[in-house]
PDB file of C-alpha atoms in Angstrom:
ATOM      1  CA  MET A 298     -28.367 -15.769   1.580  1.00 92.00           C
ATOM      2  CA  PRO A 299     -26.320 -12.974   0.014  1.00 96.00           C
ATOM      3  CA  VAL A 300     -24.529 -13.606  -3.272  1.00 97.00           C
ATOM      4  CA  ILE A 301     -20.906 -12.569  -3.733  1.00 98.00           C
ATOM      5  CA  LYS A 302     -19.911 -12.032  -7.340  1.00 98.00           C
ATOM      6  CA  ILE A 303     -16.126 -12.287  -7.683  1.00 98.00           C
ATOM      7  CA  LEU A 304     -14.699 -10.550 -10.720  1.00 98.00           C
ATOM      8  CA  PRO A 305     -12.059 -12.514 -12.674  1.00 97.00           C
ATOM      9  CA  HIS A 306      -8.532 -12.523 -11.203  1.00 95.00           C
ATOM     10  CA  ALA A 307      -5.740 -14.173 -13.215  1.00 92.00           C
ATOM     11  CA  GLU A 308      -4.325 -16.149 -10.272  1.00 91.00           C
ATOM     12  CA  TYR A 309      -7.103 -16.732  -7.761  1.00 92.00           C
ATOM     13  CA  CYS A 310     -10.245 -16.954  -9.868  1.00 94.00           C
ATOM     14  CA  PRO A 311      -9.581 -16.697 -13.635  1.00 96.00           C
ATOM     15  CA  GLU A 312     -13.212 -17.211 -14.635  1.00 97.00           C
ATOM     16  CA  GLY A 313     -14.709 -15.152 -11.829  1.00 97.00           C
ATOM     17  CA  ALA A 314     -17.226 -16.786  -9.503  1.00 98.00           C
ATOM     18  CA  THR A 315     -20.638 -16.444  -7.954  1.00 98.00           C
ATOM     19  CA  LEU A 316     -20.769 -17.604  -4.338  1.00 98.00           C
ATOM     20  CA  THR A 317     -23.277 -17.500  -1.518  1.00 97.00           C
ATOM     21  CA  GLY A 318     -22.460 -16.701   2.067  1.00 96.00           C
ATOM     22  CA  VAL A 319     -24.164 -16.693   5.422  1.00 97.00           C
ATOM     23  CA  PRO A 320     -24.850 -13.245   6.895  1.00 97.00           C
ATOM     24  CA  GLY A 321     -22.253 -12.479   9.569  1.00 97.00           C
ATOM     25  CA  THR A 322     -19.523 -14.352   7.688  1.00 97.00           C
ATOM     26  CA  SER A 323     -16.543 -12.416   6.329  1.00 98.00           C
ATOM     27  CA  ILE A 324     -15.832 -12.133   2.614  1.00 98.00           C
ATOM     28  CA  CYS A 325     -12.476 -13.840   3.260  1.00 97.00           C
ATOM     29  CA  GLU A 326     -14.126 -16.824   4.953  1.00 97.00           C
ATOM     30  CA  VAL A 327     -16.506 -17.296   2.026  1.00 98.00           C
ATOM     31  CA  LEU A 328     -13.683 -17.076  -0.525  1.00 97.00           C
ATOM     32  CA  LEU A 329     -11.520 -19.591   1.326  1.00 97.00           C
ATOM     33  CA  ALA A 330     -14.458 -21.980   1.863  1.00 97.00           C
ATOM     34  CA  ASN A 331     -14.957 -21.980  -1.908  1.00 97.00           C
ATOM     35  CA  ASP A 332     -11.303 -22.693  -2.777  1.00 95.00           C
ATOM     36  CA  ILE A 333     -10.476 -19.121  -3.779  1.00 96.00           C
ATOM     37  CA  ARG A 334      -7.143 -18.957  -1.965  1.00 92.00           C
ATOM     38  CA  ILE A 335      -6.939 -15.217  -1.305  1.00 94.00           C
ATOM     39  CA  GLU A 336      -3.892 -14.263   0.726  1.00 90.00           C
ATOM     40  CA  HIS A 337      -4.466 -13.785   4.458  1.00 90.00           C
ATOM     41  CA  ALA A 338      -1.013 -13.661   6.011  1.00 89.00           C
ATOM     42  CA  CYS A 339      -2.205 -12.575   9.467  1.00 91.00           C
ATOM     43  CA  ASP A 340      -4.743 -15.404   9.665  1.00 91.00           C
ATOM     44  CA  GLN A 341      -7.674 -12.969   9.436  1.00 94.00           C
ATOM     45  CA  VAL A 342      -6.975 -10.827  12.512  1.00 94.00           C
ATOM     46  CA  CYS A 343      -6.713  -7.397  10.813  1.00 95.00           C
ATOM     47  CA  ALA A 344      -2.916  -7.237  11.160  1.00 93.00           C
ATOM     48  CA  CYS A 345      -1.937  -7.079   7.463  1.00 91.00           C
ATOM     49  CA  THR A 346      -3.504  -6.063   4.164  1.00 93.00           C
ATOM     50  CA  THR A 347      -2.983  -9.189   2.086  1.00 93.00           C
ATOM     51  CA  CYS A 348      -6.728  -9.934   1.939  1.00 95.00           C
ATOM     52  CA  HIS A 349      -7.529  -6.462   0.556  1.00 96.00           C
ATOM     53  CA  VAL A 350     -10.470  -6.384  -1.863  1.00 97.00           C
ATOM     54  CA  ILE A 351     -12.388  -3.662  -3.657  1.00 98.00           C
ATOM     55  CA  VAL A 352     -16.150  -3.837  -3.228  1.00 98.00           C
ATOM     56  CA  ARG A 353     -17.492  -2.694  -6.601  1.00 98.00           C
ATOM     57  CA  GLU A 354     -21.187  -3.046  -5.726  1.00 98.00           C
ATOM     58  CA  GLY A 355     -23.141  -3.417  -2.501  1.00 97.00           C
ATOM     59  CA  GLY A 356     -20.472  -2.132  -0.126  1.00 96.00           C
ATOM     60  CA  ARG A 357     -22.962  -0.261   2.029  1.00 94.00           C
ATOM     61  CA  SER A 358     -24.605  -3.559   2.905  1.00 95.00           C
ATOM     62  CA  LEU A 359     -21.439  -4.839   4.627  1.00 98.00           C
ATOM     63  CA  SER A 360     -20.609  -4.367   8.298  1.00 97.00           C
ATOM     64  CA  ALA A 361     -19.277  -0.926   9.177  1.00 97.00           C
ATOM     65  CA  MET A 362     -15.543  -0.420   8.953  1.00 96.00           C
ATOM     66  CA  GLU A 363     -13.866  -0.128  12.336  1.00 96.00           C
ATOM     67  CA  GLU A 364     -10.893   2.103  13.103  1.00 96.00           C
ATOM     68  CA  ASP A 365      -8.306  -0.693  13.102  1.00 96.00           C
ATOM     69  CA  GLU A 366      -9.371  -1.739   9.592  1.00 97.00           C
ATOM     70  CA  GLU A 367      -9.208   1.876   8.381  1.00 96.00           C
ATOM     71  CA  ASP A 368      -5.712   2.250   9.822  1.00 95.00           C
ATOM     72  CA  MET A 369      -4.497  -0.997   8.269  1.00 94.00           C
ATOM     73  CA  LEU A 370      -5.992  -0.222   4.850  1.00 94.00           C
ATOM     74  CA  ASP A 371      -3.674   2.769   4.526  1.00 91.00           C
ATOM     75  CA  ARG A 372      -0.933   0.214   3.831  1.00 91.00           C
ATOM     76  CA  ALA A 373      -2.789  -1.687   1.096  1.00 91.00           C
ATOM     77  CA  TRP A 374      -1.525  -1.757  -2.473  1.00 87.00           C
ATOM     78  CA  GLY A 375      -3.965  -0.092  -4.892  1.00 90.00           C
ATOM     79  CA  LEU A 376      -6.179   1.434  -2.215  1.00 93.00           C
ATOM     80  CA  GLU A 377      -9.505   2.780  -3.513  1.00 95.00           C
ATOM     81  CA  PRO A 378     -12.458   4.470  -1.775  1.00 96.00           C
ATOM     82  CA  ASP A 379     -14.353   1.153  -1.755  1.00 97.00           C
ATOM     83  CA  SER A 380     -11.457  -0.940  -0.428  1.00 97.00           C
ATOM     84  CA  ARG A 381     -12.010  -3.326   2.471  1.00 98.00           C
ATOM     85  CA  LEU A 382     -10.059  -6.005   4.235  1.00 97.00           C
ATOM     86  CA  SER A 383     -11.986  -9.118   3.315  1.00 97.00           C
ATOM     87  CA  CYS A 384     -11.343 -10.623   6.761  1.00 97.00           C
ATOM     88  CA  GLN A 385     -13.158  -7.701   8.421  1.00 98.00           C
ATOM     89  CA  ALA A 386     -16.032  -7.074   5.983  1.00 98.00           C
ATOM     90  CA  LEU A 387     -18.999  -9.108   7.216  1.00 98.00           C
ATOM     91  CA  LEU A 388     -21.886  -9.993   4.943  1.00 98.00           C
ATOM     92  CA  ARG A 389     -25.398  -8.859   5.599  1.00 97.00           C
ATOM     93  CA  GLN A 390     -28.442  -9.644   3.453  1.00 95.00           C
ATOM     94  CA  GLN A 391     -27.596  -7.856   0.187  1.00 97.00           C
ATOM     95  CA  ASP A 392     -25.544  -9.104  -2.743  1.00 98.00           C
ATOM     96  CA  ILE A 393     -22.090  -7.670  -3.411  1.00 98.00           C
ATOM     97  CA  THR A 394     -19.535  -7.590  -6.236  1.00 98.00           C
ATOM     98  CA  VAL A 395     -15.864  -7.889  -5.283  1.00 98.00           C
ATOM     99  CA  GLU A 396     -12.605  -7.387  -7.143  1.00 97.00           C
ATOM    100  CA  ILE A 397      -9.396  -8.914  -5.821  1.00 95.00           C
ATOM    101  CA  PRO A 398      -6.538  -6.519  -6.662  1.00 93.00           C
ATOM    102  CA  LYS A 399      -3.812  -7.780  -8.971  1.00 88.00           C
ATOM    103  CA  TYR A 400      -1.111  -7.319  -6.319  1.00 75.00           C
ATOM    104  CA  SER A 401      -0.755  -7.290  -2.556  1.00 72.00           C
ATOM    105  CA  ILE A 402       2.024  -6.045  -0.318  1.00 65.00           C
ATOM    106  CA  ASN A 403       3.125  -9.642   0.289  1.00 61.00           C
ATOM    107  CA  HIS A 404       6.489 -10.350  -1.353  1.00 46.00           C
ATOM    108  CA  ALA A 405       6.430 -14.059  -0.641  1.00 46.00           C
ATOM    109  CA  LYS A 406       3.558 -16.489  -0.286  1.00 50.00           C
ATOM    110  CA  GLU A 407       3.143 -19.548   1.838  1.00 51.00           C
ATOM    111  CA  GLY A 408       2.408 -22.832   0.049  1.00 49.00           C
ATOM    112  CA  LYS A 409      -0.804 -22.859  -1.949  1.00 45.00           C
TER     113      LYS A 409
END
């Protein structure tokens, strides 16, 4: 199973984390299943950018980005060339390293 290394994030994962995921599962699903409460305001349907992550290593091993994800990413805070929506990026067999950006476009959060 692929390993997801999560770089430290002050709010969601202060110590960083090393997780495993099943191929075909989204990064967002793996984070949420491991109590890393990344924002996902649209309930993982590619209609917002609150689950934006930056894939620092292994990005080519993820599922290909589709046009709707590309279009939505244009709205993400802190967009980088290796940005993905974690709800759309599906794991394959290789390990990846992910950074959760410090901010999102969400001005208010639902209960934690």
